Each structure stands twice: as C-alpha cells, then as structure tokens.
Coordinates of N, CA and C in Angstrom, one line a residue:
Chain A
G141 N 137.5 178.0 64.5 CA 138.7 178.6 64.2 C 139.8 177.7 63.8
A142 N 140.9 178.2 63.4 CA 142.1 177.4 63.1 C 142.6 176.7 64.3
V143 N 142.9 175.4 64.1 CA 143.4 174.6 65.2 C 144.6 173.8 64.8
V144 N 145.6 173.9 65.7 CA 146.8 173.1 65.5 C 146.9 172.0 66.5
S145 N 147.0 170.8 66.1 CA 147.1 169.7 67.0 C 148.5 169.2 67.2
Q146 N 149.0 169.2 68.4 CA 150.4 168.9 68.7 C 150.5 167.6 69.5
H147 N 151.3 166.7 69.1 CA 151.5 165.4 69.8 C 153.0 165.0 69.8
P148 N 153.4 164.3 70.9 CA 152.7 164.0 72.1 C 152.6 165.2 73.0
S149 N 151.8 165.2 74.0 CA 151.8 166.3 75.0 C 152.9 166.1 76.0
R150 N 153.3 164.9 76.3 CA 154.4 164.6 77.2 C 155.2 163.4 76.7
V151 N 156.5 163.5 76.8 CA 157.3 162.4 76.5 C 158.6 162.3 77.3
I152 N 158.9 161.2 77.8 CA 160.1 160.9 78.5 C 161.0 160.0 77.7
C153 N 162.2 160.4 77.5 CA 163.1 159.5 76.8 C 164.5 159.4 77.4
K154 N 165.2 158.4 77.0 CA 166.5 158.2 77.6 C 167.6 159.0 76.8
S155 N 168.6 159.4 77.5 CA 169.7 160.1 76.8 C 170.2 159.3 75.6
G156 N 170.4 160.0 74.5 CA 171.0 159.4 73.3 C 169.9 159.0 72.3
T157 N 168.7 159.0 72.7 CA 167.6 158.6 71.8 C 167.0 159.8 71.1
S158 N 166.2 159.6 70.1 CA 165.6 160.7 69.4 C 164.1 160.7 69.6
V159 N 163.5 161.9 69.6 CA 162.1 162.1 69.8 C 161.5 162.9 68.7
K160 N 160.4 162.5 68.3 CA 159.7 163.3 67.2 C 158.4 163.9 67.7
I161 N 158.2 165.2 67.5 CA 157.0 165.9 67.9 C 156.3 166.3 66.6
E162 N 155.0 166.1 66.6 CA 154.2 166.4 65.4 C 153.2 167.6 65.6
C163 N 153.1 168.4 64.6 CA 152.1 169.4 64.7 C 151.3 169.4 63.4
R164 N 150.0 169.3 63.5 CA 149.1 169.2 62.4 C 148.1 170.3 62.4
S165 N 147.9 171.0 61.3 CA 146.9 172.0 61.1 C 145.6 171.2 60.7
L166 N 144.6 171.3 61.5 CA 143.4 170.5 61.3 C 142.4 171.0 60.3
D167 N 142.2 172.3 60.2 CA 141.2 172.8 59.3 C 141.7 173.9 58.4
F168 N 143.0 174.0 58.2 CA 143.5 175.0 57.3 C 144.9 174.5 56.8
Q169 N 145.4 175.1 55.8 CA 146.7 174.8 55.3 C 147.7 175.7 55.8
A170 N 148.7 175.2 56.5 CA 149.8 176.0 57.1 C 151.0 176.0 56.2
T171 N 151.1 177.1 55.4 CA 152.3 177.2 54.6 C 153.6 177.4 55.4
T172 N 153.4 178.1 56.5 CA 154.6 178.3 57.4 C 154.2 177.9 58.8
M173 N 155.2 177.2 59.5 CA 155.0 176.9 60.9 C 156.2 177.3 61.6
F174 N 156.0 177.6 62.9 CA 157.1 178.1 63.7 C 157.3 177.2 64.9
W175 N 158.5 177.0 65.3 CA 158.8 176.1 66.5 C 159.4 177.0 67.6
Y176 N 158.9 176.8 68.8 CA 159.4 177.6 69.9 C 159.8 176.6 71.0
R177 N 160.7 177.1 71.9 CA 161.1 176.3 73.0 C 160.9 177.2 74.2
Q178 N 160.5 176.6 75.3 CA 160.2 177.4 76.5 C 160.7 176.7 77.7
F179 N 161.6 177.3 78.4 CA 162.2 176.8 79.7 C 161.2 177.2 80.8
P180 N 161.3 176.5 81.9 CA 160.4 176.8 83.0 C 160.4 178.3 83.4
K181 N 159.3 178.9 83.5 CA 159.2 180.3 84.0 C 159.9 181.3 83.0
K182 N 160.1 180.9 81.8 CA 160.7 181.7 80.8 C 159.8 182.0 79.6
S183 N 160.3 182.8 78.7 CA 159.5 183.1 77.6 C 159.6 182.1 76.5
L184 N 158.8 182.3 75.4 CA 158.9 181.4 74.2 C 160.0 181.9 73.3
M185 N 160.9 181.1 73.1 CA 162.1 181.5 72.2 C 161.9 180.8 70.9
L186 N 161.9 181.6 69.8 CA 161.8 181.1 68.5 C 163.0 180.2 68.1
M187 N 162.8 179.0 67.7 CA 163.9 178.1 67.3 C 164.0 178.1 65.8
A188 N 162.9 178.0 65.1 CA 163.0 177.9 63.6 C 161.7 178.2 63.0
T189 N 161.8 178.5 61.7 CA 160.6 178.7 60.8 C 160.7 177.7 59.7
S190 N 159.6 177.0 59.6 CA 159.6 175.9 58.5 C 158.5 176.3 57.5
N191 N 158.9 176.2 56.2 CA 158.0 176.4 55.1 C 157.8 175.1 54.4
E192 N 156.6 174.9 54.0 CA 156.3 173.6 53.3 C 157.1 173.4 52.1
G193 N 157.8 172.3 52.0 CA 158.5 171.9 50.9 C 159.9 172.5 50.8
S194 N 160.4 173.2 51.8 CA 161.7 173.7 51.8 C 162.4 173.6 53.1
K195 N 163.7 173.9 53.2 CA 164.4 173.7 54.4 C 164.0 174.8 55.4
A196 N 164.1 174.4 56.7 CA 163.7 175.3 57.7 C 164.8 176.3 57.9
T197 N 164.4 177.5 58.4 CA 165.3 178.5 58.8 C 165.5 178.6 60.3
Y198 N 166.7 178.4 60.7 CA 167.0 178.3 62.2 C 167.4 179.6 62.7
E199 N 167.0 179.9 64.0 CA 167.5 181.1 64.6 C 169.0 180.9 65.1
Q200 N 169.6 182.0 65.3 CA 171.0 181.9 65.7 C 171.2 181.1 67.0
G201 N 172.1 180.2 67.0 CA 172.3 179.5 68.3 C 171.6 178.2 68.3
V202 N 170.7 177.9 67.4 CA 169.9 176.7 67.4 C 170.6 175.7 66.5
E203 N 170.9 174.5 67.0 CA 171.7 173.5 66.2 C 170.7 172.8 65.2
K204 N 170.9 173.0 64.0 CA 170.0 172.4 63.0 C 170.1 170.9 62.9
D205 N 171.3 170.4 63.2 CA 171.5 168.9 63.2 C 170.9 168.2 64.4
K206 N 170.7 169.0 65.4 CA 170.1 168.4 66.6 C 168.5 168.5 66.6
F207 N 168.1 169.6 66.1 CA 166.6 169.8 66.0 C 166.2 169.8 64.5
L208 N 165.9 168.6 64.1 CA 165.5 168.4 62.6 C 164.0 168.8 62.4
I209 N 163.8 169.7 61.5 CA 162.4 170.1 61.2 C 162.1 169.7 59.8
N210 N 160.9 169.0 59.7 CA 160.4 168.6 58.4 C 159.0 169.1 58.2
H211 N 158.8 169.7 57.0 CA 157.4 170.3 56.7 C 157.1 169.8 55.4
A212 N 156.7 168.5 55.3 CA 156.6 167.9 54.0 C 155.2 168.1 53.4
S213 N 154.2 168.6 54.2 CA 152.9 168.9 53.6 C 152.4 170.1 54.2
L214 N 151.3 170.6 53.7 CA 150.7 171.8 54.2 C 149.9 171.7 55.5
T215 N 149.9 170.4 56.0 CA 149.2 170.2 57.2 C 150.0 169.5 58.3
L216 N 151.3 169.3 58.0 CA 152.1 168.6 59.0 C 153.5 169.1 59.0
S217 N 154.0 169.5 60.2 CA 155.4 169.8 60.5 C 155.8 169.0 61.6
T218 N 157.1 168.5 61.6 CA 157.6 167.7 62.7 C 158.9 168.3 63.1
L219 N 159.2 168.1 64.4 CA 160.4 168.5 65.0 C 161.0 167.2 65.7
T220 N 162.2 166.8 65.2 CA 162.9 165.7 65.8 C 164.1 166.1 66.6
V221 N 164.1 165.8 67.9 CA 165.2 166.1 68.7 C 166.1 164.9 68.7
T222 N 167.3 165.0 68.1 CA 168.1 163.9 67.9 C 169.2 163.8 69.0
S223 N 169.5 162.5 69.3 CA 170.5 162.3 70.4 C 170.2 163.2 71.6
A224 N 169.0 163.0 72.1 CA 168.6 164.0 73.2 C 169.5 163.8 74.4
H225 N 169.7 164.9 75.1 CA 170.4 165.0 76.4 C 169.5 165.7 77.4
P226 N 169.9 165.6 78.7 CA 169.0 166.2 79.7 C 168.8 167.7 79.5
E227 N 169.8 168.4 78.9 CA 169.7 169.8 78.7 C 168.7 170.2 77.6
D228 N 168.3 169.1 76.8 CA 167.2 169.4 75.8 C 165.8 169.3 76.4
S229 N 165.8 168.9 77.7 CA 164.5 168.9 78.4 C 163.9 170.3 78.4
S230 N 162.6 170.4 77.9 CA 162.0 171.7 77.8 C 160.6 171.5 77.3
F231 N 159.9 172.6 77.1 CA 158.5 172.6 76.6 C 158.6 173.2 75.2
Y232 N 158.2 172.4 74.2 CA 158.3 172.7 72.8 C 156.9 173.0 72.3
I233 N 156.8 174.2 71.6 CA 155.4 174.6 71.1 C 155.6 175.0 69.6
C234 N 154.6 174.5 68.8 CA 154.5 174.9 67.4 C 153.4 176.0 67.2
S235 N 153.6 176.7 66.1 CA 152.6 177.7 65.8 C 152.5 177.8 64.3
A236 N 151.3 178.2 63.9 CA 151.1 178.4 62.4 C 150.4 179.7 62.2
S237 N 150.7 180.4 61.2 CA 150.0 181.6 60.8 C 148.7 181.2 60.0
A238 N 147.6 181.8 60.4 CA 146.4 181.5 59.8 C 145.5 182.8 59.6
V239 N 144.4 182.7 59.0 CA 143.6 183.8 58.8 C 143.2 184.4 60.2
G240 N 143.5 185.7 60.4 CA 143.1 186.3 61.6 C 144.3 186.3 62.7
G241 N 145.4 185.6 62.4 CA 146.5 185.7 63.4 C 147.2 184.4 63.4
Y242 N 147.8 184.1 64.6 CA 148.6 182.9 64.8 C 147.8 181.9 65.7
T243 N 148.0 180.6 65.4 CA 147.5 179.6 66.3 C 148.5 178.7 66.8
F244 N 148.4 178.3 68.1 CA 149.5 177.5 68.7 C 149.0 176.1 69.0
G245 N 149.9 175.2 69.0 CA 149.7 173.9 69.5 C 149.7 173.9 71.1
S246 N 149.3 172.8 71.7 CA 149.2 172.8 73.1 C 150.5 172.5 73.8
G247 N 151.6 172.3 73.0 CA 152.9 172.1 73.6 C 153.2 170.6 73.9
T248 N 154.5 170.3 73.9 CA 155.1 169.0 74.3 C 156.1 169.2 75.4
R249 N 155.9 168.5 76.5 CA 156.8 168.5 77.6 C 157.8 167.4 77.4
L250 N 159.0 167.7 77.0 CA 160.1 166.7 76.8 C 161.0 166.6 78.0
T251 N 161.1 165.4 78.6 CA 162.0 165.1 79.7 C 163.0 164.1 79.2
V252 N 164.3 164.4 79.3 CA 165.3 163.5 78.9 C 166.0 163.0 80.2
V253 N 166.0 161.7 80.4 CA 166.6 161.1 81.6 C 167.9 160.3 81.3
Chain B
G91 N 166.9 192.1 64.2 CA 165.6 191.6 64.3 C 164.8 192.3 65.4
E92 N 163.6 191.8 65.5 CA 162.7 192.4 66.6 C 163.1 192.0 68.0
N93 N 162.9 193.0 68.9 CA 163.2 192.7 70.3 C 162.0 193.3 71.1
V94 N 161.4 192.5 72.0 CA 160.3 192.9 72.7 C 160.6 192.9 74.2
E95 N 160.4 194.0 74.9 CA 160.7 194.1 76.3 C 159.3 194.2 77.0
Q96 N 159.2 193.5 78.1 CA 157.9 193.5 78.9 C 158.2 193.8 80.3
H97 N 157.3 194.6 80.9 CA 157.3 194.9 82.3 C 156.0 195.1 82.9
P98 N 155.7 194.7 84.2 CA 156.7 194.1 85.1 C 156.8 192.6 84.9
S99 N 157.8 192.0 85.5 CA 157.9 190.5 85.4 C 156.9 189.8 86.3
T100 N 156.5 190.5 87.5 CA 155.5 190.0 88.3 C 154.6 191.1 88.7
L101 N 153.3 190.8 89.0 CA 152.3 191.8 89.3 C 151.3 191.2 90.2
S102 N 151.1 191.7 91.4 CA 150.2 191.2 92.3 C 149.1 192.3 92.6
V103 N 147.9 191.9 92.5 CA 146.8 192.9 92.7 C 145.7 192.2 93.5
Q104 N 144.9 193.1 94.1 CA 143.7 192.6 94.8 C 142.5 192.4 93.8
E105 N 141.7 191.4 94.1 CA 140.5 191.2 93.2 C 139.7 192.5 93.1
G106 N 139.4 192.8 91.9 CA 138.6 194.0 91.6 C 139.5 195.2 91.1
D107 N 140.8 195.1 91.4 CA 141.7 196.2 91.0 C 142.0 196.0 89.5
S108 N 142.6 197.0 88.9 CA 143.1 196.9 87.6 C 144.5 196.5 87.5
A109 N 144.9 195.9 86.4 CA 146.3 195.5 86.1 C 146.7 196.0 84.8
V110 N 147.9 196.5 84.8 CA 148.5 197.0 83.5 C 149.9 196.4 83.2
I111 N 150.0 195.9 82.1 CA 151.3 195.3 81.7 C 151.8 196.1 80.4
K112 N 153.1 196.4 80.4 CA 153.6 197.3 79.3 C 154.7 196.6 78.5
C113 N 154.7 196.8 77.2 CA 155.7 196.2 76.3 C 156.2 197.3 75.4
T114 N 157.5 197.2 75.0 CA 158.0 198.0 74.0 C 158.6 197.1 72.9
Y115 N 158.7 197.6 71.7 CA 159.3 196.8 70.6 C 160.3 197.6 69.9
S116 N 161.1 197.0 69.1 CA 162.2 197.7 68.5 C 162.1 197.9 67.0
D117 N 161.4 197.0 66.3 CA 161.3 197.1 64.9 C 160.1 197.9 64.4
S118 N 160.3 199.0 63.8 CA 159.2 199.9 63.4 C 158.3 199.3 62.3
A119 N 158.8 198.2 61.7 CA 158.0 197.5 60.7 C 157.0 196.6 61.3
S120 N 157.1 196.3 62.6 CA 156.1 195.4 63.2 C 154.7 196.1 63.2
N121 N 153.7 195.3 62.9 CA 152.4 195.8 62.7 C 151.3 195.0 63.4
Y122 N 151.7 194.0 64.1 CA 150.7 193.1 64.7 C 151.1 192.8 66.1
F123 N 150.3 193.1 67.1 CA 150.7 193.0 68.5 C 149.6 192.2 69.3
P124 N 149.8 190.9 69.5 CA 148.9 190.1 70.3 C 149.3 190.0 71.7
W125 N 148.4 189.7 72.6 CA 148.6 189.3 74.0 C 148.1 187.9 74.2
Y126 N 149.0 187.1 75.0 CA 148.6 185.8 75.2 C 148.6 185.5 76.7
K127 N 147.7 184.6 77.1 CA 147.6 184.1 78.5 C 148.1 182.7 78.5
Q128 N 149.0 182.3 79.4 CA 149.4 180.9 79.4 C 149.3 180.4 80.8
E129 N 148.6 179.3 80.9 CA 148.5 178.5 82.1 C 149.5 177.4 82.1
L130 N 149.9 177.0 83.3 CA 151.0 176.0 83.5 C 150.8 174.8 82.6
G131 N 151.8 174.4 81.8 CA 151.7 173.2 81.0 C 150.9 173.3 79.8
K132 N 150.4 174.5 79.4 CA 149.6 174.6 78.3 C 150.2 175.6 77.3
G133 N 149.7 175.5 76.1 CA 150.2 176.5 75.1 C 149.5 177.9 75.3
P134 N 150.1 178.9 74.7 CA 149.5 180.3 74.9 C 148.2 180.4 74.3
Q135 N 147.3 181.1 74.9 CA 146.0 181.4 74.4 C 145.8 182.9 74.1
L136 N 145.4 183.2 72.9 CA 145.2 184.6 72.5 C 144.1 185.2 73.3
I137 N 144.4 186.4 73.9 CA 143.3 187.1 74.7 C 142.8 188.4 74.0
I138 N 143.7 189.0 73.3 CA 143.4 190.2 72.5 C 144.6 190.6 71.6
D139 N 144.3 191.2 70.5 CA 145.4 191.6 69.7 C 145.0 193.0 69.1
I140 N 146.0 193.7 68.5 CA 145.8 195.0 67.9 C 146.7 195.1 66.7
R141 N 146.2 195.7 65.7 CA 147.1 196.0 64.5 C 147.4 197.5 64.5
S142 N 148.5 197.8 63.7 CA 149.1 199.1 63.8 C 148.2 200.2 63.3
N143 N 147.1 199.9 62.7 CA 146.2 200.9 62.1 C 145.2 201.5 63.1
V144 N 145.3 200.9 64.4 CA 144.4 201.4 65.4 C 145.2 201.7 66.7
G145 N 144.6 202.5 67.5 CA 145.4 202.9 68.7 C 144.9 202.2 70.0
E146 N 143.6 201.7 69.9 CA 143.1 201.0 71.1 C 142.0 200.0 70.7
K147 N 142.0 198.9 71.5 CA 140.9 197.9 71.2 C 140.5 197.4 72.6
K148 N 139.2 197.1 72.7 CA 138.7 196.7 74.0 C 137.8 195.5 73.8
D149 N 137.8 194.6 74.7 CA 137.0 193.4 74.7 C 136.6 193.1 76.2
Q150 N 135.4 193.6 76.5 CA 134.9 193.4 77.9 C 135.9 194.0 78.9
R151 N 136.5 193.2 79.8 CA 137.4 193.7 80.8 C 138.8 193.9 80.3
I152 N 139.1 193.6 79.1 CA 140.5 193.6 78.6 C 140.6 194.7 77.5
A153 N 141.6 195.4 77.5 CA 141.9 196.5 76.5 C 143.4 196.5 76.2
V154 N 143.7 196.9 75.0 CA 145.1 197.0 74.6 C 145.2 198.4 73.9
T155 N 146.3 199.1 74.2 CA 146.6 200.4 73.6 C 147.9 200.3 72.9
L156 N 148.0 201.0 71.8 CA 149.2 201.0 71.0 C 149.7 202.4 70.7
N157 N 150.9 202.7 70.9 CA 151.5 204.0 70.6 C 152.7 203.7 69.6
K158 N 152.4 203.8 68.3 CA 153.4 203.5 67.3 C 154.6 204.4 67.3
T159 N 154.4 205.6 67.6 CA 155.5 206.6 67.6 C 156.5 206.2 68.7
A160 N 156.0 205.9 69.9 CA 156.9 205.5 71.0 C 157.2 204.0 70.9
K161 N 156.6 203.2 70.1 CA 156.8 201.8 69.9 C 156.5 201.1 71.2
H162 N 155.4 201.4 71.8 CA 155.0 200.6 73.0 C 153.5 200.3 73.0
F163 N 153.1 199.2 73.6 CA 151.7 198.8 73.7 C 151.5 198.2 75.1
S164 N 150.3 198.3 75.5 CA 150.0 198.0 76.9 C 148.7 197.1 77.0
L165 N 148.6 196.3 77.9 CA 147.5 195.5 78.2 C 146.8 196.0 79.5
H166 N 145.5 196.2 79.5 CA 144.8 196.7 80.7 C 143.7 195.7 81.0
I167 N 143.7 195.2 82.2 CA 142.7 194.3 82.7 C 142.0 195.0 83.8
T168 N 140.7 195.2 83.7 CA 139.9 195.9 84.8 C 139.1 194.8 85.6
E169 N 138.8 195.2 86.8 CA 137.9 194.3 87.6 C 138.5 192.9 87.7
T170 N 139.8 192.8 88.0 CA 140.5 191.5 88.0 C 139.8 190.5 88.9
Q171 N 139.9 189.3 88.5 CA 139.3 188.1 89.2 C 140.4 187.1 89.4
P172 N 140.3 186.3 90.4 CA 141.3 185.2 90.7 C 141.6 184.4 89.5
E173 N 140.7 184.1 88.7 CA 140.9 183.3 87.5 C 141.7 184.0 86.4
D174 N 142.0 185.3 86.6 CA 142.9 186.0 85.7 C 144.4 185.7 86.0
S175 N 144.6 185.1 87.2 CA 146.0 184.8 87.6 C 146.6 183.8 86.5
A176 N 147.7 184.2 86.0 CA 148.4 183.4 84.9 C 149.6 184.2 84.5
V177 N 150.3 183.6 83.5 CA 151.4 184.3 82.9 C 150.9 185.0 81.6
Y178 N 151.2 186.2 81.4 CA 150.8 187.0 80.2 C 152.0 187.3 79.4
F179 N 151.9 187.1 78.1 CA 153.0 187.5 77.2 C 152.5 188.4 76.1
C180 N 153.3 189.4 75.9 CA 153.1 190.3 74.7 C 153.9 189.8 73.6
A181 N 153.6 190.1 72.4 CA 154.4 189.7 71.2 C 154.2 190.7 70.1
A182 N 155.1 190.6 69.1 CA 155.1 191.5 68.0 C 155.5 190.8 66.8
S183 N 155.0 191.2 65.6 CA 155.5 190.6 64.4 C 155.2 191.6 63.2
G184 N 155.8 191.2 62.1 CA 155.6 192.0 60.9 C 154.2 191.8 60.3
G185 N 153.4 190.9 60.9 CA 152.1 190.7 60.4 C 151.9 189.2 59.9
F186 N 150.8 188.7 60.3 CA 150.5 187.3 59.9 C 150.4 187.1 58.4
A187 N 150.1 188.2 57.7 CA 149.9 188.0 56.3 C 151.2 187.8 55.6
Q188 N 152.3 188.1 56.2 CA 153.6 188.0 55.6 C 154.2 186.6 55.9
A189 N 154.3 185.8 55.0 CA 154.7 184.4 55.2 C 156.1 184.4 55.8
G190 N 156.3 183.6 56.8 CA 157.6 183.5 57.4 C 157.9 184.5 58.5
T191 N 156.9 185.3 58.9 CA 157.1 186.3 59.9 C 156.7 185.7 61.2
A192 N 157.6 185.4 62.1 CA 157.2 184.8 63.4 C 156.9 185.9 64.4
L193 N 156.2 185.4 65.4 CA 155.9 186.3 66.6 C 157.2 186.2 67.5
I194 N 157.5 187.4 68.0 CA 158.6 187.5 68.9 C 158.0 187.9 70.3
F195 N 158.3 187.2 71.3 CA 157.6 187.3 72.6 C 158.4 188.2 73.6
G196 N 157.7 188.9 74.5 CA 158.3 189.4 75.6 C 158.6 188.3 76.7
K197 N 159.2 188.7 77.8 CA 159.6 187.7 78.8 C 158.5 187.2 79.7
G198 N 157.4 187.9 79.6 CA 156.2 187.4 80.4 C 156.0 188.2 81.7
T199 N 154.8 188.2 82.1 CA 154.4 188.8 83.4 C 153.5 187.8 84.1
T200 N 154.0 187.5 85.4 CA 153.2 186.6 86.2 C 152.2 187.5 87.0
L201 N 150.9 187.3 86.7 CA 149.9 188.1 87.4 C 149.2 187.2 88.4
S202 N 149.2 187.8 89.6 CA 148.5 187.1 90.8 C 147.4 188.0 91.3
V203 N 146.2 187.4 91.3 CA 145.1 188.2 91.8 C 144.6 187.5 93.0
S204 N 144.7 188.2 94.1 CA 144.2 187.6 95.4 C 142.9 188.1 95.8
S205 N 142.1 187.2 96.4 CA 140.7 187.6 96.7 C 140.6 188.0 98.2

C-alpha cells in the first residue's frame, strides 16, 4: 500500500533555531500533502495543504512565515519550523491522499528547549 | 468549513464488552468517513472507513454505520480486548479523490479495555 516516510521521528532544538521535517511518498506520487499538528492528548489540527509546485494554503491562525512548507516534487514535502520557540513543541504529522484513501507519516516529535 | 464532533472523550469497558463511539459532521458535502487508531507517539492508523454511498461496513470485530440524513457516523467494536486500548479518531472529508481536500478530525476518544 501507499507509504509516507516522515523524518526525523524526534528532534530537540534550541530556541531560535530552525528545524526541517521531511515527508516522502515512497511508492506513489503525492500531488497534495497535508500537515497536521497535535498537542498532547489533543486532536490532529490541520495546519496547511501543500500542492506540488505551488504555494501552500494555510489554515486560519497558522503563521506561514513560521511554518514554511515546500512541495517541490511529487514525492517530497517539507515543513520548516523557523525561529522555533518552546510553544512550537508539538507532534507534527504529514498526510497524503492516495488511491483508496489517505496515508499518514509516523510523525515528528519536536521539542524546543 | 467542516466541523467534526466526537463523543465520548473517554470510554472504559470490560474485556469482551462492546464499545461505541459517535461522531457528527457539519458539511453535507463530506462523503468519506474514516476511523483511526492512534497509539502513543505514533501516527494514526486507519482501522475502517466508509463512503457516503453505503450505510454500514463491517470488518471482523469492527463496524461503522453512517446516517447521511442526520450527518452522523459511529464506530462499533465488539468483543473488546485489552489491545484495543488506544485513542480513536473519527474524520471526515469531501473525498480523497478531490485534490486538496483534507481530513478534518474529531477530538478523539480514549478507549480503555480492562481485563
């Protein structure tokens, strides 16, 4: 079945630095990828929708300059958390629509210290 | 946009009992309703889904029912086992075939199955 590989699974960074999270579709082409954020014991909140070759569409309240999304190819979408602060600490998950439904990455636990 | 409500937030059952989780959605255009199981520190795993052209779907101990008129759908787990303990999320979307249509999730239900 369709597989999305997400890396890294865990990352700890210092305040003020930037972190890049990658999601790759391994056996299919993902025209559209979705990025979610999940706080502990909370639901998955849609952050943005990225389409290959165009600018991402951000949900209301999500800072596009802080969460940079790039979808330069049909198999790779990246989320860069810029100038990270402790409040950006969260679980980030990507998803892609594929034949038969949606497939999710395994998530990235970001801790900003 | 779509809004998905999920109840209950927590559910405790004895092993062997049935568990039911209910969700309602707001957008009548939504036509795809998956259920996910999420274990701590992992991404959500699809357990069953249903499309708007059917009212019920079953896969062994798991079943999902959909009432389009009332805009609600439910997850039924029979003969629960301790390994069913996890957080379950319902979701809705306008359909995976529509490019750019994201899944919108309910708030989740923490299911605890005690032996």
